[in-house]
GROMACS .gro file of C-alpha atoms in nm:
model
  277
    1UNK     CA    1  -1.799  -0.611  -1.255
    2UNK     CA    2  -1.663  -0.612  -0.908
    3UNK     CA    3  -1.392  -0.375  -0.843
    4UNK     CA    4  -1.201  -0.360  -0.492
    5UNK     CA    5  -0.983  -0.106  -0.386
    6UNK     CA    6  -0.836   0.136  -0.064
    7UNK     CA    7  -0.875   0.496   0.066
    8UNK     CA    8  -0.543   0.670  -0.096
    9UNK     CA    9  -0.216   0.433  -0.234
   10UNK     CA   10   0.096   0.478  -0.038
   11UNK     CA   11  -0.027   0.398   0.307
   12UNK     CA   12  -0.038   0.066   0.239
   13UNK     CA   13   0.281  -0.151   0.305
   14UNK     CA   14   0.174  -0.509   0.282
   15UNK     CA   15  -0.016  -0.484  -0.076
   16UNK     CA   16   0.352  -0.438  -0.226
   17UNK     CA   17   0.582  -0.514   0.073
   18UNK     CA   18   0.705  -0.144   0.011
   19UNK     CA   19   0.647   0.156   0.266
   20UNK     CA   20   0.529   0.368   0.051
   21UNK     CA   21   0.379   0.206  -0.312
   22UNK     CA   22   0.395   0.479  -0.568
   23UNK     CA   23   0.004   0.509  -0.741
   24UNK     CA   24   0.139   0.309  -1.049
   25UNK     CA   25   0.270   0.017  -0.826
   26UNK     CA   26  -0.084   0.001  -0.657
   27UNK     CA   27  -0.228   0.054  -0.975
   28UNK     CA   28  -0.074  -0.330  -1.048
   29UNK     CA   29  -0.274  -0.500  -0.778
   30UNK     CA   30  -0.622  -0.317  -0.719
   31UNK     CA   31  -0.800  -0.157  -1.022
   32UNK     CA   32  -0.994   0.139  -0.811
   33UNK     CA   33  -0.859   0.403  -0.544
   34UNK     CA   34  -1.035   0.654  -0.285
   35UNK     CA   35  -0.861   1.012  -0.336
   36UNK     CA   36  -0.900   1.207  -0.039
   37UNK     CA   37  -0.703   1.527  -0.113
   38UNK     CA   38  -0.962   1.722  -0.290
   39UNK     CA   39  -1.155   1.752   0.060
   40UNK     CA   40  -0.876   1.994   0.196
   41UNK     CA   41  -0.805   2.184  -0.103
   42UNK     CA   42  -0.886   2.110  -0.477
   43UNK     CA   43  -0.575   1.947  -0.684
   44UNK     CA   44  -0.476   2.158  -0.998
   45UNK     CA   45  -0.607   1.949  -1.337
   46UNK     CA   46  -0.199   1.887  -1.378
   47UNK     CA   47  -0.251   1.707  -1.059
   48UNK     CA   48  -0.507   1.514  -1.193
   49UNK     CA   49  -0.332   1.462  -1.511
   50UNK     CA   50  -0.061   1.290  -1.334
   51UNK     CA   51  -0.244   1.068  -1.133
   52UNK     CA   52  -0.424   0.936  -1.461
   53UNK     CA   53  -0.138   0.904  -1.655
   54UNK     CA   54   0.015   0.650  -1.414
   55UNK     CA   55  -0.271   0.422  -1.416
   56UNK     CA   56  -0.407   0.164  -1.706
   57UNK     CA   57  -0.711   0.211  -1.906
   58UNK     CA   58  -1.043   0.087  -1.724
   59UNK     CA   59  -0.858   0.198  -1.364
   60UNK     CA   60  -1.112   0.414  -1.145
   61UNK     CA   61  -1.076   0.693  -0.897
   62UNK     CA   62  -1.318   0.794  -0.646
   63UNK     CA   63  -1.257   1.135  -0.595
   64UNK     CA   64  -1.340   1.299  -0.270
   65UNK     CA   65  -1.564   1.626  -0.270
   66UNK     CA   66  -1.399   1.944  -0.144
   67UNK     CA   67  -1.492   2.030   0.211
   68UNK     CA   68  -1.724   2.293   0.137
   69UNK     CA   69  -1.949   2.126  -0.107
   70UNK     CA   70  -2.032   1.846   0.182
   71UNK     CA   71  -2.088   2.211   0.439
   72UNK     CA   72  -1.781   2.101   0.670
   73UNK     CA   73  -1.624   2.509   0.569
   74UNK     CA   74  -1.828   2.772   0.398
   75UNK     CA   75  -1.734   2.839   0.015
   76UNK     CA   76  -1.729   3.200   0.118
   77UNK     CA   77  -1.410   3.110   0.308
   78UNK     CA   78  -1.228   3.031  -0.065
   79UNK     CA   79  -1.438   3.154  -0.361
   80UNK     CA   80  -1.650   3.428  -0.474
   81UNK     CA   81  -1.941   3.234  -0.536
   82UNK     CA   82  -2.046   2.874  -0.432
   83UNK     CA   83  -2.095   2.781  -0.849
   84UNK     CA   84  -1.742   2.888  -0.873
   85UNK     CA   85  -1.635   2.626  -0.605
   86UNK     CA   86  -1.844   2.350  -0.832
   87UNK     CA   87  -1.644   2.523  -1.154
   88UNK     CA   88  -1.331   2.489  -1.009
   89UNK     CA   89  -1.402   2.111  -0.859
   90UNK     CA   90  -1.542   2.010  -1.233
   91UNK     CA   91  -1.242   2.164  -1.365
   92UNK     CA   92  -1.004   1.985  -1.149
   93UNK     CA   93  -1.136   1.617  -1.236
   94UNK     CA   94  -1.214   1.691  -1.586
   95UNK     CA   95  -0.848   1.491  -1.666
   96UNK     CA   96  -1.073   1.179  -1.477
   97UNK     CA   97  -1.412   1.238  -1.616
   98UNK     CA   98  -1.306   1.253  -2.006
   99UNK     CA   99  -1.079   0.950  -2.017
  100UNK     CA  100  -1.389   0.760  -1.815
  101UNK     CA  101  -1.176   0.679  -1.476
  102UNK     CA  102  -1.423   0.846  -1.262
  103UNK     CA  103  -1.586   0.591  -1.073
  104UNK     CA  104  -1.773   0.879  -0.905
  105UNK     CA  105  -1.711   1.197  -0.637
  106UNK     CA  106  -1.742   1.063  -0.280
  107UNK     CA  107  -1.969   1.324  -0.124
  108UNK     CA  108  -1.926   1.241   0.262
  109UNK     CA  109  -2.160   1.454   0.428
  110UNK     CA  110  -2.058   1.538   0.821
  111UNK     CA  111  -2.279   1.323   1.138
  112UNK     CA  112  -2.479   1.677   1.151
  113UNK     CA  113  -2.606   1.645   0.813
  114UNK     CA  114  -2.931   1.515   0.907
  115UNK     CA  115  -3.259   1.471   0.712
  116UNK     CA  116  -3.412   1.787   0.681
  117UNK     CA  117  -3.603   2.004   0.415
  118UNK     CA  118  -3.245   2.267   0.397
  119UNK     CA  119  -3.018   1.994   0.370
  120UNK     CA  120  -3.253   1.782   0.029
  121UNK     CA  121  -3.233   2.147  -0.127
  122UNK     CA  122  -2.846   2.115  -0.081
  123UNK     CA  123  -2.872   1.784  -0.231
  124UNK     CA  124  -3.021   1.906  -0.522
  125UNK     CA  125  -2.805   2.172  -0.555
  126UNK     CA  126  -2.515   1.994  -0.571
  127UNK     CA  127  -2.684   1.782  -0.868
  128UNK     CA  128  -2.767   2.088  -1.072
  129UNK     CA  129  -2.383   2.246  -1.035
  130UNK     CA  130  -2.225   1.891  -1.110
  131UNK     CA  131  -2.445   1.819  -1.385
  132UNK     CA  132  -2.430   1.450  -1.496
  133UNK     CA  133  -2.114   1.332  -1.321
  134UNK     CA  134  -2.140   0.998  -1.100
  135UNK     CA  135  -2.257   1.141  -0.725
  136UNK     CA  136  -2.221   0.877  -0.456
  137UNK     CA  137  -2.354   0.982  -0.075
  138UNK     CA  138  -2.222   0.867   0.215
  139UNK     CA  139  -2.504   0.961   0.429
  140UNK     CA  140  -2.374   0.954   0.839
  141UNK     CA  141  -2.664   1.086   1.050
  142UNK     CA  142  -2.908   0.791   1.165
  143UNK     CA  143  -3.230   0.989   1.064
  144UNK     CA  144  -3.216   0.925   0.712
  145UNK     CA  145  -3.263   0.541   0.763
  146UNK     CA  146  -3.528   0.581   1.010
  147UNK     CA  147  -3.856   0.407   0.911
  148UNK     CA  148  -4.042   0.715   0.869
  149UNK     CA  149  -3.788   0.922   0.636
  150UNK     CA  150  -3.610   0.544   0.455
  151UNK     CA  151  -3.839   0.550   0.122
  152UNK     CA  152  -3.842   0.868   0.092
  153UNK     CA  153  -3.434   0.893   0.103
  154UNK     CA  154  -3.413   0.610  -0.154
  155UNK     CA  155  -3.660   0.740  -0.381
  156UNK     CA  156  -3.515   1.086  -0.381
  157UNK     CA  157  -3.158   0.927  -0.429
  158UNK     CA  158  -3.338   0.732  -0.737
  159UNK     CA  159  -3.487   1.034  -0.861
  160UNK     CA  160  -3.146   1.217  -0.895
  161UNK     CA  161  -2.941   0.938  -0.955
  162UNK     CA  162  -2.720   0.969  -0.688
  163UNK     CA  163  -2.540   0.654  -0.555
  164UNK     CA  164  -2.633   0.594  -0.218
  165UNK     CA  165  -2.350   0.412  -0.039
  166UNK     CA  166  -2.326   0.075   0.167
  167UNK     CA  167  -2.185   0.172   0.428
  168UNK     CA  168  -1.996  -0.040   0.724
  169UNK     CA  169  -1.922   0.111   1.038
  170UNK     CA  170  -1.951   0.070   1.385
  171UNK     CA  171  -2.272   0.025   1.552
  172UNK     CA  172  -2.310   0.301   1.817
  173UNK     CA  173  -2.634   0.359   1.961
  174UNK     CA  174  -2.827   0.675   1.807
  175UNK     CA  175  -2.491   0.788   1.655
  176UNK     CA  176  -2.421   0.496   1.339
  177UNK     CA  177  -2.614   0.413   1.006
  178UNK     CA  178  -2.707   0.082   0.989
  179UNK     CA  179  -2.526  -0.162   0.722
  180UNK     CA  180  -2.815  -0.154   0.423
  181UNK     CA  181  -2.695  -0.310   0.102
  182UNK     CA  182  -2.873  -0.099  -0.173
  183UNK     CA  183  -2.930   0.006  -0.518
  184UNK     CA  184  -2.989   0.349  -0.630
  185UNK     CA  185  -2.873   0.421  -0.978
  186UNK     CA  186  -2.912   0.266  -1.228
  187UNK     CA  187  -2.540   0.114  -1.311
  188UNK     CA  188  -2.299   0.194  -0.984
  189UNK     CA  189  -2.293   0.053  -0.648
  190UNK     CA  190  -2.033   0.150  -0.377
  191UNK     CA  191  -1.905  -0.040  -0.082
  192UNK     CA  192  -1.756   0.169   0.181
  193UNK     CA  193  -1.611  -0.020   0.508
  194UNK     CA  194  -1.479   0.151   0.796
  195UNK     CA  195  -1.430  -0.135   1.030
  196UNK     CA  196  -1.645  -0.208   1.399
  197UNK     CA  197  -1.402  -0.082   1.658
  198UNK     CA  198  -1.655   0.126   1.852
  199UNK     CA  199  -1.414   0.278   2.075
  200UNK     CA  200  -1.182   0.382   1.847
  201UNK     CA  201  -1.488   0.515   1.625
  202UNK     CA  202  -1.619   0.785   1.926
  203UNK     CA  203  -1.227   0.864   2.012
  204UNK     CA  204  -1.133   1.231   2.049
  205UNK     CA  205  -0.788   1.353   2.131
  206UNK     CA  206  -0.507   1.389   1.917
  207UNK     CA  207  -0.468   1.064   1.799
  208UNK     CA  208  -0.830   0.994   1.689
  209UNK     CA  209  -0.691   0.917   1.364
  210UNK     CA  210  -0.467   0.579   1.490
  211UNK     CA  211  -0.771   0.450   1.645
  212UNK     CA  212  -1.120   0.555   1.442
  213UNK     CA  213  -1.021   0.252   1.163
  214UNK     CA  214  -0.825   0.037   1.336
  215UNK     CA  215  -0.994  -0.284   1.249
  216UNK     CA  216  -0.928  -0.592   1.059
  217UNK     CA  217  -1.229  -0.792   0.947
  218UNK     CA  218  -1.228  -1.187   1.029
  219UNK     CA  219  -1.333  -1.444   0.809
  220UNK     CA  220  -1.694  -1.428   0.934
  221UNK     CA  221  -1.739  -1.091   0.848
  222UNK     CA  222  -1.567  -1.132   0.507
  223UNK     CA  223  -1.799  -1.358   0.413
  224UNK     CA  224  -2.098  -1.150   0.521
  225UNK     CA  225  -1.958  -0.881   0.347
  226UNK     CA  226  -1.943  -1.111   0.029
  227UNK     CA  227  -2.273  -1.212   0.015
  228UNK     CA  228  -2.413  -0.884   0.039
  229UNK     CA  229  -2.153  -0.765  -0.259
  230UNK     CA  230  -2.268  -1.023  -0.467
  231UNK     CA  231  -2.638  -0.945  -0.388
  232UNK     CA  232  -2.544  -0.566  -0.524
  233UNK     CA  233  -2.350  -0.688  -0.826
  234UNK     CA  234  -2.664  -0.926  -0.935
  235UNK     CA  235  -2.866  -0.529  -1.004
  236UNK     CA  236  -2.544  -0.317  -1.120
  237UNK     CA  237  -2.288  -0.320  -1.397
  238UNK     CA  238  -1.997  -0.186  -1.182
  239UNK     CA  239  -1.964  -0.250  -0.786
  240UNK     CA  240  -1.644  -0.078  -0.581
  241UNK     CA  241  -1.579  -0.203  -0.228
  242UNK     CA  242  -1.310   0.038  -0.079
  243UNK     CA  243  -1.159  -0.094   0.256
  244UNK     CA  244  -1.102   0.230   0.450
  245UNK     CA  245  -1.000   0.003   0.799
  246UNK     CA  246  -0.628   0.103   0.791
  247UNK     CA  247  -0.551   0.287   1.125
  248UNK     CA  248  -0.353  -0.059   1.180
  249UNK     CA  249  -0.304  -0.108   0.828
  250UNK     CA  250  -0.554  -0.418   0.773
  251UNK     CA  251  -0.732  -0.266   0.463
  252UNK     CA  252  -0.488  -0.427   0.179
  253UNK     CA  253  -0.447  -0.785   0.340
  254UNK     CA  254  -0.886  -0.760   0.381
  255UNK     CA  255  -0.932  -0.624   0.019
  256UNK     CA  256  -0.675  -0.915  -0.058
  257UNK     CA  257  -0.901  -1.180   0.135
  258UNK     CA  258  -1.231  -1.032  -0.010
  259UNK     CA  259  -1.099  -1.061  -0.407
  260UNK     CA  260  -0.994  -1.403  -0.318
  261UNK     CA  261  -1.352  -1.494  -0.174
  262UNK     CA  262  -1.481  -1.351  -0.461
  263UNK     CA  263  -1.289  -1.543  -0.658
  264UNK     CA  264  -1.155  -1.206  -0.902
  265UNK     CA  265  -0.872  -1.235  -1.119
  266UNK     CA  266  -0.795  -0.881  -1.250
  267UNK     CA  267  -0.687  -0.800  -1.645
  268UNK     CA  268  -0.543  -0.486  -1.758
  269UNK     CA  269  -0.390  -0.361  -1.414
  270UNK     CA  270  -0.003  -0.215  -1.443
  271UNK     CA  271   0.263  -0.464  -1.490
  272UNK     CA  272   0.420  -0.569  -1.189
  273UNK     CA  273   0.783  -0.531  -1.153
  274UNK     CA  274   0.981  -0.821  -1.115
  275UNK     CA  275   1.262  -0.841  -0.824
  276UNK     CA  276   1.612  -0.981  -0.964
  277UNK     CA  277   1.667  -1.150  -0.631
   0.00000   0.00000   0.00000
């Protein structure tokens, strides 16, 4: 199964032709969604309850990890012990986990995080507090995928079962991963696509955001992309591609063009609503 979705539901105003698509309304075109909100503060489970309760049975979240679990704040700034933080994440996306529409938790670890001894033992603790949920690492510092360290990260990642994603991104010298189309568990893949606008990607300033993903992928590239998806889905029962190129808003109309490639026709989604004129 091939599932293709966005980063977050309302910002996207050409899926429905609607400025701001309520989840349910996405929830009719694309069967999987990036949550990001759990990175700046954890969601209640009522939260969480909501956001299931809108979508169909077989739809899948990928849930962000909380800030301080990837070390971008310090738990000590929020909770009284760093297995609390993990309590009160679990607790949070326990409304997902039991009705099975956790795809996984998006752990997006910081361009610092680089391969070292400290940072593996973090890795492992974040296994031990989670348990057996679905862990998929987005892995940003080079060093990792350097010929010396490579094996040893995909073993590890094997070892623990954590999903190491494909990631797309700009190729800036000494400061990107490289695009390498992997397995590591034994039933999930995950797709991540940022878009290749290199200047936009090293922006600073205060509007880093409009420019880091602005991006829309050509028809070359789509195909590229495609081939290397269904590489992935040949090992894996479930692969998610999330388009996160939406600075311009491109990432609907390329998830569009990349289900149409792929030649998907989704069951089960939402109905759509119908227009009377």
């Amino acid at each position: 199964m091939i599932n293709i979705g966005l980063t977050t539901w309302s910002e996207h105003t050409s899926l429905l032709k609607k400025i701001k698509p309520t989840l349910g309304e996405y929830a009719s075109k694309l069967p999987v969604v990036e949550i990001d909100n759990p990175f700046y503060g954890i969601p209640s489970p009522k939260t969480f309850e909501n956001w299931e309760s809108q979508t169909p049975d077989g739809f899948k979240f990928l849930v962000k990890a909380n800030q301080a679990m990837t070390l971008q704040t310090s738990w000590e700034d929020y909770y009284e012990s760093e297995r609390s933080l993990y309590e009160v994440y679990r607790k949070a996306i326990a409304p997902l986990s039991r009705t099975n529409k956790l795809e996984a938790i998006l752990c997006q670890f910081p361009a610092m995080f680089d391969c070292t001894k400290e940072n593996i033992l973090h890795l492992r603790r974040m296994r031990h507090f989670l348990g057996d949920l679905p862990l998929s690492i987005e892995l940003r510092h080079p060093s990792w995928y350097e010929p010396q360290y490579l094996q040893q990260t995909l073993a590890f990642m094997r070892a623990h079962e954590f999903i190491l994603l494909t990631i797309d991104e700009p190729q800036v010298q000494d400061r990107s991963i490289p695009f390498y189309p992997i397995v590591t568990h034994p039933d999930k893949a995950i797709f991540r696509l940022h878009g290749r606008y290199k200047d936009g990607w090293l922006a600073k300033g205060d509007d880093w955001r409009k420019r880091r993903t602005l991006y829309r992928y050509n028809q070359e590239e789509l195909e590229e992309i495609k081939e290397a998806v269904i590489k992935v889905a040949s090992q894996v029962k479930t692969t998610t591609i999330i388009f996160n190129n939406n600075s311009g808003g491109d990432a609907a109309d390329n998830a569009l063009a990349l289900k149409e490639l792929l030649a998907i026709d989704y069951s089960g989604l939402n109905p759509e609503q119908i227009d009377l004129f």
